[in-house]
mmCIF file of C-alpha atoms in Angstrom:
data_model
loop_
_atom_site.group_PDB
_atom_site.id
_atom_site.type_symbol
_atom_site.label_atom_id
_atom_site.label_comp_id
_atom_site.label_asym_id
_atom_site.label_seq_id
_atom_site.Cartn_x
_atom_site.Cartn_y
_atom_site.Cartn_z
ATOM 1 C CA MET A 1 44.921 26.198 -3.060
ATOM 2 C CA THR A 2 42.430 28.059 -5.227
ATOM 3 C CA ARG A 3 42.376 26.977 -8.869
ATOM 4 C CA ARG A 4 39.637 29.218 -10.340
ATOM 5 C CA GLY A 5 38.455 32.776 -9.978
ATOM 6 C CA ALA A 6 35.777 33.498 -7.408
ATOM 7 C CA GLY A 7 33.457 34.972 -10.040
ATOM 8 C CA GLU A 8 33.262 31.610 -11.769
ATOM 9 C CA GLY A 9 33.386 29.427 -8.705
ATOM 10 C CA SER A 10 36.510 28.075 -7.101
ATOM 11 C CA ILE A 11 38.209 24.839 -6.172
ATOM 12 C CA ARG A 12 40.439 24.486 -3.150
ATOM 13 C CA THR A 13 42.240 21.680 -1.335
ATOM 14 C CA ARG A 14 40.893 21.008 2.156
ATOM 15 C CA PRO A 15 43.183 20.092 5.095
ATOM 16 C CA ASP A 16 42.046 16.489 4.869
ATOM 17 C CA GLY A 17 43.289 16.286 1.261
ATOM 18 C CA ARG A 18 39.863 16.348 -0.392
ATOM 19 C CA LEU A 19 38.981 18.913 -3.032
ATOM 20 C CA GLU A 20 36.148 21.375 -2.472
ATOM 21 C CA ALA A 21 34.379 23.390 -5.189
ATOM 22 C CA ARG A 22 32.473 26.484 -4.134
ATOM 23 C CA TYR A 23 29.918 28.429 -6.140
ATOM 24 C CA THR A 24 26.890 30.653 -5.745
ATOM 25 C CA GLY A 25 23.665 29.008 -6.869
ATOM 26 C CA SER A 26 20.626 30.621 -8.475
ATOM 27 C CA ASP A 27 19.116 30.788 -4.979
ATOM 28 C CA GLY A 28 21.877 33.281 -3.985
ATOM 29 C CA ARG A 29 23.382 30.870 -1.491
ATOM 30 C CA ARG A 30 26.873 29.421 -1.320
ATOM 31 C CA HIS A 31 27.112 25.737 -2.311
ATOM 32 C CA TYR A 32 29.875 23.170 -2.052
ATOM 33 C CA ILE A 33 30.812 20.081 -4.094
ATOM 34 C CA MET A 34 33.299 17.622 -2.650
ATOM 35 C CA GLY A 35 35.629 15.257 -4.521
ATOM 36 C CA ARG A 36 39.139 13.801 -4.873
ATOM 37 C CA ASP A 37 39.605 13.962 -8.642
ATOM 38 C CA HIS A 38 40.273 17.483 -9.904
ATOM 39 C CA LYS A 39 39.102 16.849 -13.472
ATOM 40 C CA ASN A 40 35.846 15.240 -12.377
ATOM 41 C CA LEU A 41 35.160 17.981 -9.821
ATOM 42 C CA GLN A 42 35.835 20.639 -12.417
ATOM 43 C CA ALA A 43 33.245 19.054 -14.689
ATOM 44 C CA LYS A 44 30.676 19.030 -11.868
ATOM 45 C CA LEU A 45 31.433 22.655 -11.103
ATOM 46 C CA ARG A 46 30.890 23.611 -14.764
ATOM 47 C CA ASP A 47 27.516 21.861 -14.706
ATOM 48 C CA ALA A 48 26.561 23.611 -11.443
ATOM 49 C CA LEU A 49 27.557 27.027 -12.847
ATOM 50 C CA ARG A 50 25.590 26.388 -16.004
ATOM 51 C CA ASP A 51 22.499 25.490 -13.984
ATOM 52 C CA ALA A 52 22.942 28.594 -11.863
ATOM 53 C CA ALA A 53 23.124 30.789 -14.976
ATOM 54 C CA GLN A 54 19.881 29.191 -16.240
ATOM 55 C CA GLY A 55 18.094 29.727 -12.937
ATOM 56 C CA ILE A 56 17.989 26.034 -12.054
ATOM 57 C CA GLN A 57 17.911 25.419 -8.332
ATOM 58 C CA PRO A 58 20.726 23.257 -6.866
ATOM 59 C CA VAL A 59 19.539 19.810 -5.799
ATOM 60 C CA SER A 60 19.929 18.588 -2.235
ATOM 61 C CA GLN A 61 22.718 16.038 -1.804
ATOM 62 C CA GLN A 62 21.301 14.875 1.577
ATOM 63 C CA LEU A 63 17.620 14.163 0.767
ATOM 64 C CA THR A 64 17.236 10.372 0.668
ATOM 65 C CA LEU A 65 14.896 8.568 -1.650
ATOM 66 C CA ALA A 66 12.864 7.348 1.326
ATOM 67 C CA ALA A 67 12.415 10.927 2.552
ATOM 68 C CA TRP A 68 11.426 12.124 -0.879
ATOM 69 C CA LEU A 69 8.909 9.280 -1.276
ATOM 70 C CA GLU A 70 7.193 10.290 1.959
ATOM 71 C CA THR A 71 7.072 13.908 0.750
ATOM 72 C CA TRP A 72 5.658 12.722 -2.581
ATOM 73 C CA LEU A 73 2.962 10.654 -0.864
ATOM 74 C CA ALA A 74 1.990 13.537 1.364
ATOM 75 C CA THR A 75 1.899 16.291 -1.276
ATOM 76 C CA SER A 76 1.083 14.589 -4.596
ATOM 77 C CA VAL A 77 -0.620 11.276 -3.848
ATOM 78 C CA ARG A 78 -2.888 11.492 -0.780
ATOM 79 C CA PRO A 79 -4.553 14.839 -1.731
ATOM 80 C CA ARG A 80 -5.262 13.836 -5.348
ATOM 81 C CA LEU A 81 -5.679 10.120 -5.961
ATOM 82 C CA ARG A 82 -8.310 7.502 -5.185
ATOM 83 C CA PRO A 83 -8.148 5.640 -1.833
ATOM 84 C CA ARG A 84 -7.285 2.320 -3.441
ATOM 85 C CA THR A 85 -4.428 3.885 -5.441
ATOM 86 C CA ILE A 86 -3.124 5.693 -2.352
ATOM 87 C CA GLU A 87 -3.161 2.420 -0.424
ATOM 88 C CA SER A 88 -1.241 0.535 -3.146
ATOM 89 C CA TYR A 89 1.400 3.308 -3.504
ATOM 90 C CA GLU A 90 1.913 3.440 0.281
ATOM 91 C CA MET A 91 2.325 -0.334 0.368
ATOM 92 C CA VAL A 92 4.982 -0.264 -2.363
ATOM 93 C CA VAL A 93 6.923 2.488 -0.605
ATOM 94 C CA LYS A 94 6.715 0.821 2.788
ATOM 95 C CA LEU A 95 7.542 -2.753 1.703
ATOM 96 C CA TYR A 96 9.832 -2.421 -1.286
ATOM 97 C CA LEU A 97 11.379 1.041 -1.695
ATOM 98 C CA ALA A 98 11.921 2.836 1.621
ATOM 99 C CA PRO A 99 13.547 -0.039 3.561
ATOM 100 C CA ALA A 100 15.826 -1.125 0.691
ATOM 101 C CA PRO A 101 19.390 0.185 0.223
ATOM 102 C CA LEU A 102 17.889 2.347 -2.514
ATOM 103 C CA GLY A 103 15.757 4.135 0.105
ATOM 104 C CA ARG A 104 18.846 5.280 2.028
ATOM 105 C CA THR A 105 20.488 6.687 -1.109
ATOM 106 C CA PRO A 106 20.324 10.449 -1.678
ATOM 107 C CA VAL A 107 17.737 10.890 -4.398
ATOM 108 C CA ALA A 108 20.008 13.224 -6.322
ATOM 109 C CA LYS A 109 22.696 10.514 -6.448
ATOM 110 C CA LEU A 110 20.499 7.688 -7.803
ATOM 111 C CA THR A 111 21.946 5.989 -10.833
ATOM 112 C CA PRO A 112 20.316 3.671 -13.428
ATOM 113 C CA ALA A 113 22.658 0.921 -12.265
ATOM 114 C CA ALA A 114 21.524 1.264 -8.650
ATOM 115 C CA VAL A 115 17.845 1.151 -9.608
ATOM 116 C CA GLN A 116 18.434 -1.851 -11.830
ATOM 117 C CA ALA A 117 20.255 -3.652 -9.040
ATOM 118 C CA ALA A 118 17.355 -2.957 -6.664
ATOM 119 C CA LEU A 119 14.809 -4.323 -9.135
ATOM 120 C CA THR A 120 16.929 -7.417 -9.744
ATOM 121 C CA ALA A 121 17.143 -8.002 -5.991
ATOM 122 C CA LEU A 122 13.376 -7.622 -5.696
ATOM 123 C CA ALA A 123 12.790 -10.187 -8.434
ATOM 124 C CA ALA A 124 14.806 -12.698 -6.407
ATOM 125 C CA ARG A 125 13.163 -11.770 -3.117
ATOM 126 C CA SER A 126 10.716 -14.065 -1.331
ATOM 127 C CA GLY A 127 7.197 -12.791 -0.816
ATOM 128 C CA PRO A 128 4.289 -14.292 1.138
ATOM 129 C CA GLY A 129 4.417 -18.081 1.259
ATOM 130 C CA GLY A 130 8.124 -18.132 0.431
ATOM 131 C CA ARG A 131 7.607 -17.570 -3.284
ATOM 132 C CA HIS A 132 9.564 -15.075 -5.359
ATOM 133 C CA LEU A 133 7.806 -11.757 -6.012
ATOM 134 C CA SER A 134 5.829 -11.980 -9.223
ATOM 135 C CA PRO A 135 6.939 -10.058 -12.354
ATOM 136 C CA THR A 136 3.735 -8.060 -11.992
ATOM 137 C CA THR A 137 4.727 -6.868 -8.525
ATOM 138 C CA VAL A 138 8.276 -5.969 -9.595
ATOM 139 C CA ARG A 139 6.938 -4.102 -12.618
ATOM 140 C CA TYR A 140 4.518 -2.209 -10.375
ATOM 141 C CA VAL A 141 7.314 -1.217 -7.968
ATOM 142 C CA TYR A 142 9.265 0.148 -10.953
ATOM 143 C CA SER A 143 6.189 2.105 -12.135
ATOM 144 C CA VAL A 144 5.653 3.690 -8.739
ATOM 145 C CA LEU A 145 9.336 4.680 -8.528
ATOM 146 C CA ARG A 146 9.236 6.169 -12.058
ATOM 147 C CA ILE A 147 6.154 8.242 -11.170
ATOM 148 C CA ALA A 148 7.713 9.451 -7.905
ATOM 149 C CA LEU A 149 10.967 10.422 -9.607
ATOM 150 C CA GLY A 150 9.011 12.165 -12.362
ATOM 151 C CA ARG A 151 7.463 14.403 -9.724
ATOM 152 C CA ALA A 152 10.917 14.920 -8.188
ATOM 153 C CA LEU A 153 12.170 16.106 -11.567
ATOM 154 C CA LYS A 154 9.299 18.596 -11.875
ATOM 155 C CA ALA A 155 9.950 19.847 -8.353
ATOM 156 C CA GLY A 156 13.644 20.407 -9.054
ATOM 157 C CA VAL A 157 14.692 17.764 -6.521
ATOM 158 C CA VAL A 158 16.648 15.860 -9.233
ATOM 159 C CA HIS A 159 17.949 16.833 -12.645
ATOM 160 C CA ARG A 160 16.918 13.594 -14.341
ATOM 161 C CA ASN A 161 14.524 10.677 -13.803
ATOM 162 C CA VAL A 162 16.909 7.732 -13.795
ATOM 163 C CA ALA A 163 14.037 5.210 -13.897
ATOM 164 C CA THR A 164 13.215 6.311 -17.440
ATOM 165 C CA LEU A 165 16.723 5.268 -18.523
ATOM 166 C CA LEU A 166 15.948 1.596 -17.789
ATOM 167 C CA ASP A 167 14.010 -0.967 -19.729
ATOM 168 C CA PRO A 168 10.869 -1.666 -17.681
ATOM 169 C CA PRO A 169 10.741 -5.096 -16.031
ATOM 170 C CA ARG A 170 9.062 -7.686 -18.199
ATOM 171 C CA LYS A 171 5.307 -8.131 -18.089
ATOM 172 C CA ALA A 172 3.930 -11.276 -16.501
ATOM 173 C CA THR A 173 2.479 -13.815 -18.883
ATOM 174 C CA VAL A 174 -1.068 -14.418 -17.686
ATOM 175 C CA GLU A 175 -2.948 -17.469 -18.851
ATOM 176 C CA ARG A 176 -6.638 -16.633 -18.855
ATOM 177 C CA HIS A 177 -9.264 -19.338 -19.051
ATOM 178 C CA PRO A 178 -12.653 -17.571 -18.992
ATOM 179 C CA LEU A 179 -15.821 -19.637 -19.008
ATOM 180 C CA THR A 180 -16.814 -21.026 -22.400
ATOM 181 C CA ALA A 181 -20.298 -20.547 -23.842
ATOM 182 C CA ASP A 182 -21.319 -24.014 -22.629
ATOM 183 C CA GLN A 183 -19.896 -23.365 -19.158
ATOM 184 C CA ILE A 184 -21.747 -20.025 -18.986
ATOM 185 C CA GLY A 185 -24.988 -21.863 -19.742
ATOM 186 C CA THR A 186 -24.257 -24.443 -17.070
ATOM 187 C CA PHE A 187 -23.381 -21.825 -14.494
ATOM 188 C CA LEU A 188 -26.406 -19.561 -15.083
ATOM 189 C CA GLY A 189 -28.689 -22.625 -15.090
ATOM 190 C CA SER A 190 -27.311 -23.616 -11.708
ATOM 191 C CA VAL A 191 -28.008 -20.217 -10.072
ATOM 192 C CA ASP A 192 -31.710 -19.969 -10.949
ATOM 193 C CA GLY A 193 -33.321 -18.618 -7.823
ATOM 194 C CA ASP A 194 -30.032 -17.258 -6.425
ATOM 195 C CA ARG A 195 -30.469 -13.649 -5.258
ATOM 196 C CA GLN A 196 -27.266 -12.729 -7.097
ATOM 197 C CA ARG A 197 -28.235 -14.291 -10.431
ATOM 198 C CA ALA A 198 -28.968 -10.872 -12.039
ATOM 199 C CA LEU A 199 -25.500 -9.689 -10.962
ATOM 200 C CA TYR A 200 -23.882 -12.659 -12.750
ATOM 201 C CA VAL A 201 -26.041 -12.181 -15.852
ATOM 202 C CA ALA A 202 -25.139 -8.455 -16.009
ATOM 203 C CA ALA A 203 -21.436 -9.175 -15.489
ATOM 204 C CA ILE A 204 -21.354 -11.640 -18.413
ATOM 205 C CA GLY A 205 -23.816 -9.826 -20.636
ATOM 206 C CA LEU A 206 -22.375 -6.325 -20.230
ATOM 207 C CA GLY A 207 -18.693 -6.946 -19.411
ATOM 208 C CA MET A 208 -18.758 -4.376 -16.609
ATOM 209 C CA ARG A 209 -16.126 -4.227 -13.881
ATOM 210 C CA GLN A 210 -17.145 -5.533 -10.467
ATOM 211 C CA GLY A 211 -16.881 -2.034 -8.936
ATOM 212 C CA GLU A 212 -19.063 -0.607 -11.724
ATOM 213 C CA LEU A 213 -21.744 -3.241 -11.180
ATOM 214 C CA LEU A 214 -21.832 -2.788 -7.406
ATOM 215 C CA ALA A 215 -22.057 0.992 -7.831
ATOM 216 C CA LEU A 216 -25.097 0.784 -10.124
ATOM 217 C CA ARG A 217 -28.247 2.517 -8.955
ATOM 218 C CA TRP A 218 -31.678 2.150 -10.428
ATOM 219 C CA SER A 219 -31.454 5.763 -11.637
ATOM 220 C CA ASP A 220 -28.614 4.536 -13.927
ATOM 221 C CA ILE A 221 -30.842 1.982 -15.622
ATOM 222 C CA ASP A 222 -33.690 2.645 -18.054
ATOM 223 C CA LEU A 223 -35.464 -0.690 -18.550
ATOM 224 C CA GLU A 224 -37.966 0.799 -20.972
ATOM 225 C CA ALA A 225 -35.250 2.251 -23.247
ATOM 226 C CA GLY A 226 -33.029 -0.765 -22.595
ATOM 227 C CA THR A 227 -29.930 1.151 -21.461
ATOM 228 C CA VAL A 228 -27.530 1.331 -18.546
ATOM 229 C CA SER A 229 -25.197 4.243 -17.867
ATOM 230 C CA ILE A 230 -21.907 3.651 -16.035
ATOM 231 C CA ARG A 231 -21.257 6.753 -13.958
ATOM 232 C CA HIS A 232 -19.494 5.465 -10.821
ATOM 233 C CA THR A 233 -17.459 2.646 -9.347
ATOM 234 C CA LEU A 234 -17.529 1.281 -5.818
ATOM 235 C CA GLN A 235 -14.163 1.522 -4.088
ATOM 236 C CA ARG A 236 -12.859 -1.963 -3.245
ATOM 237 C CA GLY A 237 -12.999 -2.703 0.446
ATOM 238 C CA THR A 238 -15.285 0.270 1.082
ATOM 239 C CA ARG A 239 -18.848 1.332 0.335
ATOM 240 C CA THR A 240 -17.779 4.635 -1.200
ATOM 241 C CA LEU A 241 -18.649 5.766 -4.711
ATOM 242 C CA ALA A 242 -15.893 7.156 -6.925
ATOM 243 C CA ALA A 243 -15.590 8.370 -10.490
ATOM 244 C CA PRO A 244 -14.836 5.720 -13.138
ATOM 245 C CA LYS A 245 -11.176 4.910 -13.821
ATOM 246 C CA THR A 246 -11.043 6.973 -17.047
ATOM 247 C CA GLU A 247 -13.323 9.137 -19.159
ATOM 248 C CA ARG A 248 -13.820 6.212 -21.578
ATOM 249 C CA ALA A 249 -15.037 4.168 -18.612
ATOM 250 C CA ARG A 250 -18.050 6.516 -18.521
ATOM 251 C CA ARG A 251 -20.293 4.843 -21.048
ATOM 252 C CA THR A 252 -23.839 3.853 -21.882
ATOM 253 C CA LEU A 253 -24.578 0.284 -22.908
ATOM 254 C CA ARG A 254 -27.593 -1.409 -24.469
ATOM 255 C CA LEU A 255 -29.373 -4.084 -22.480
ATOM 256 C CA GLY A 256 -30.114 -7.355 -24.211
ATOM 257 C CA VAL A 257 -33.348 -9.210 -23.541
ATOM 258 C CA GLU A 258 -31.695 -11.668 -21.127
ATOM 259 C CA VAL A 259 -30.078 -8.915 -19.062
ATOM 260 C CA SER A 260 -33.298 -6.848 -19.033
ATOM 261 C CA THR A 261 -35.353 -9.847 -17.904
ATOM 262 C CA ALA A 262 -32.887 -10.712 -15.160
ATOM 263 C CA LEU A 263 -32.912 -7.117 -13.907
ATOM 264 C CA ARG A 264 -36.725 -6.953 -13.884
ATOM 265 C CA ASP A 265 -36.893 -10.213 -11.892
ATOM 266 C CA HIS A 266 -34.224 -8.855 -9.570
ATOM 267 C CA ARG A 267 -36.180 -5.643 -8.938
ATOM 268 C CA ARG A 268 -39.266 -7.619 -7.988
ATOM 269 C CA ARG A 269 -37.222 -9.720 -5.579
ATOM 270 C CA GLN A 270 -35.604 -6.620 -4.111
ATOM 271 C CA LEU A 271 -39.030 -5.048 -3.489
ATOM 272 C CA GLU A 272 -40.030 -8.151 -1.511
ATOM 273 C CA GLU A 273 -36.830 -7.848 0.545
ATOM 274 C CA ARG A 274 -37.502 -4.170 1.108
ATOM 275 C CA ILE A 275 -40.968 -4.904 2.482
ATOM 276 C CA ALA A 276 -39.567 -7.642 4.705
ATOM 277 C CA ALA A 277 -36.796 -5.386 6.054
ATOM 278 C CA ALA A 278 -39.254 -2.539 6.817
ATOM 279 C CA LYS A 279 -37.419 0.159 8.802
ATOM 280 C CA ARG A 280 -34.097 -1.676 8.572
ATOM 281 C CA TRP A 281 -33.968 -1.019 4.798
ATOM 282 C CA LYS A 282 -31.355 1.534 3.774
ATOM 283 C CA ASP A 283 -32.789 3.291 0.758
ATOM 284 C CA GLU A 284 -29.796 4.394 -1.342
ATOM 285 C CA ASP A 285 -31.171 3.252 -4.732
ATOM 286 C CA TYR A 286 -28.491 0.596 -5.251
ATOM 287 C CA VAL A 287 -29.359 -2.232 -7.690
ATOM 288 C CA PHE A 288 -27.352 -4.976 -6.008
ATOM 289 C CA THR A 289 -27.664 -4.931 -2.233
ATOM 290 C CA THR A 290 -27.695 -6.848 0.981
ATOM 291 C CA PRO A 291 -31.150 -7.878 2.325
ATOM 292 C CA ALA A 292 -31.112 -4.523 4.183
ATOM 293 C CA GLY A 293 -30.457 -2.381 1.105
ATOM 294 C CA ARG A 294 -26.774 -1.654 1.621
ATOM 295 C CA PRO A 295 -24.219 -2.006 -1.214
ATOM 296 C CA LEU A 296 -22.559 -5.401 -1.449
ATOM 297 C CA ASP A 297 -19.004 -6.081 -0.256
ATOM 298 C CA THR A 298 -16.633 -7.055 -3.062
ATOM 299 C CA LYS A 299 -14.946 -9.895 -1.119
ATOM 300 C CA HIS A 300 -18.270 -11.482 -0.190
ATOM 301 C CA VAL A 301 -19.505 -11.267 -3.798
ATOM 302 C CA THR A 302 -16.361 -13.002 -5.057
ATOM 303 C CA ALA A 303 -16.556 -15.672 -2.380
ATOM 304 C CA ASP A 304 -20.239 -16.433 -3.151
ATOM 305 C CA PHE A 305 -19.457 -16.581 -6.868
ATOM 306 C CA GLN A 306 -16.638 -19.098 -6.349
ATOM 307 C CA VAL A 307 -18.855 -21.261 -4.141
ATOM 308 C CA ALA A 308 -21.494 -21.301 -6.868
ATOM 309 C CA LEU A 309 -18.880 -22.341 -9.465
ATOM 310 C CA ALA A 310 -17.531 -25.149 -7.293
ATOM 311 C CA ALA A 311 -21.072 -26.425 -6.670
ATOM 312 C CA VAL A 312 -21.388 -27.453 -10.342
ATOM 313 C CA GLY A 313 -17.766 -28.507 -10.826
ATOM 314 C CA LEU A 314 -16.688 -25.474 -12.886
ATOM 315 C CA PRO A 315 -13.063 -24.245 -12.697
ATOM 316 C CA HIS A 316 -12.018 -21.578 -10.200
ATOM 317 C CA GLN A 317 -12.493 -18.041 -11.509
ATOM 318 C CA ARG A 318 -12.092 -14.535 -10.213
ATOM 319 C CA PHE A 319 -15.236 -12.389 -10.433
ATOM 320 C CA HIS A 320 -13.292 -10.218 -12.911
ATOM 321 C CA ASP A 321 -13.048 -13.243 -15.220
ATOM 322 C CA LEU A 322 -16.750 -12.835 -16.032
ATOM 323 C CA ARG A 323 -15.694 -9.615 -17.778
ATOM 324 C CA HIS A 324 -13.105 -11.650 -19.700
ATOM 325 C CA ALA A 325 -15.777 -14.195 -20.569
ATOM 326 C CA CYS A 326 -17.949 -11.404 -22.052
ATOM 327 C CA ALA A 327 -15.126 -10.013 -24.147
ATOM 328 C CA THR A 328 -13.922 -13.452 -25.322
ATOM 329 C CA GLN A 329 -17.412 -14.498 -26.396
ATOM 330 C CA LEU A 330 -17.875 -11.277 -28.358
ATOM 331 C CA ILE A 331 -14.527 -11.727 -30.143
ATOM 332 C CA GLU A 332 -15.213 -15.429 -30.840
ATOM 333 C CA GLN A 333 -18.476 -14.443 -32.500
ATOM 334 C CA GLY A 334 -16.641 -12.032 -34.774
ATOM 335 C CA GLU A 335 -17.224 -8.676 -33.068
ATOM 336 C CA GLU A 336 -14.677 -5.991 -33.980
ATOM 337 C CA LEU A 337 -11.995 -5.302 -31.374
ATOM 338 C CA ALA A 338 -12.768 -1.580 -31.437
ATOM 339 C CA VAL A 339 -16.384 -2.261 -30.480
ATOM 340 C CA VAL A 340 -15.333 -4.649 -27.703
ATOM 341 C CA SER A 341 -12.948 -1.959 -26.382
ATOM 342 C CA LYS A 342 -15.764 0.584 -26.152
ATOM 343 C CA ILE A 343 -18.064 -1.878 -24.420
ATOM 344 C CA LEU A 344 -15.399 -2.680 -21.822
ATOM 345 C CA GLY A 345 -14.576 1.007 -21.309
ATOM 346 C CA HIS A 346 -10.843 0.513 -21.899
ATOM 347 C CA SER A 347 -8.757 3.673 -22.057
ATOM 348 C CA ASP A 348 -7.489 2.772 -25.542
ATOM 349 C CA LEU A 349 -7.672 0.048 -28.152
ATOM 350 C CA GLY A 350 -4.119 -1.077 -27.289
ATOM 351 C CA THR A 351 -5.261 -2.226 -23.868
ATOM 352 C CA THR A 352 -7.921 -4.429 -25.395
ATOM 353 C CA ALA A 353 -5.477 -5.823 -27.950
ATOM 354 C CA ASP A 354 -2.899 -6.634 -25.228
ATOM 355 C CA VAL A 355 -5.409 -8.500 -23.092
ATOM 356 C CA TYR A 356 -7.218 -10.350 -25.873
ATOM 357 C CA ALA A 357 -4.423 -10.961 -28.371
ATOM 358 C CA HIS A 358 -4.560 -14.717 -27.712
ATOM 359 C CA LEU A 359 -6.461 -17.100 -29.947
ATOM 360 C CA THR A 360 -9.094 -19.298 -28.346
ATOM 361 C CA PRO A 361 -9.938 -22.605 -30.077
ATOM 362 C CA ALA A 362 -13.168 -21.089 -31.363
ATOM 363 C CA MET A 363 -11.318 -18.101 -32.897
ATOM 364 C CA ALA A 364 -8.746 -20.409 -34.497
ATOM 365 C CA GLN A 365 -11.506 -22.600 -35.947
ATOM 366 C CA ARG A 366 -13.311 -19.540 -37.351
ATOM 367 C CA VAL A 367 -10.085 -18.458 -39.081
ATOM 368 C CA ALA A 368 -9.573 -21.969 -40.460
ATOM 369 C CA ASP A 369 -13.172 -22.116 -41.767
ATOM 370 C CA ARG A 370 -12.773 -18.759 -43.487
ATOM 371 C CA MET A 371 -9.569 -19.840 -45.183
ATOM 372 C CA ASP A 372 -11.246 -23.096 -46.283
ATOM 373 C CA GLY A 373 -13.842 -20.935 -47.993
ATOM 374 C CA VAL A 374 -11.088 -18.954 -49.772
ATOM 375 C CA LEU A 375 -9.299 -22.119 -50.877
ATOM 376 C CA ARG A 376 -12.486 -23.740 -52.141
ATOM 377 C CA ARG A 377 -13.252 -20.732 -54.299
ATOM 378 C CA ARG A 378 -9.729 -20.842 -55.706
ATOM 379 C CA SER A 379 -10.062 -24.556 -56.474
ATOM 380 C CA ALA A 380 -13.477 -24.073 -58.105
ATOM 381 C CA GLY A 381 -12.082 -21.265 -60.271
ATOM 382 C CA ALA A 382 -9.217 -23.496 -61.428
#
């Protein structure tokens, strides 16, 4: 039985008892909406007719989230983003989104409740080693889904990005314990003569990312002027140069005396290696290289660093923690956060504040000493 005029769309009862709404979309094609509740179906029909009048394309009710994610990877991710980012997005889709019940759900029918349930299930899921997935991993899965649905919204595949209607999963609380000033002295003293000593000195003295350091070429360094320009980063797991993470990551830093001296010594050592390698030397102008002139592998650099730490009984560190050591030492010595942010090449000051909001004992003592000075002046005035 038809309940509305054909010009405005119509609702009829099918032989199986279900209700069927028919309307012509902005694409000129006939579309159908199924349901059992007349009032609810009428509301959906009104929405569909409004969209048609505004030229909004009808969304597919069959396209699953998994299918959309593969389309998104193929059209928006792989042609535009960096290899490391592509790899991480593909991993998230393959391991956490496509095989889940969420992946089998039509993307147009996703609800905030369904996404929240999927994230909650992920948080309770066991990862490698039988441990629950970390909050960082769950938050990253959410971020990838939000980005993918944002593209779906722009493409007209969905009418809303349901991920934006949720509170993001909580951030992981990371306890950082970068090397102290005394530990830095112990470490650098222990690597005198090590062919990577200049790399460690530059990492601590300049606060550069590992990829930025390994991408450095001698043409980026002016030892006479005492400057280094960060123009590239080395893709992790590859020997391919890429642009820095952000425009603010492109920066020029001043070289202190210790860093300059270490780099000069390193250049002399590298020249000796180049002579010894003869025709085997690969001349690509890299500052930090293998004995044959090729750029260093990130995993090998980190492994060698951790062996050097263990040799003098220092705590386990990631190579990236040398960057944290640089920033922490600058802040402990009273450097302004805005200056530290520019040195590190963070995209904004908020990133620096989030990472270094904690108080180290040295910072706390400096605050206490300053307040002692204020209180003494007050007492003297009284």
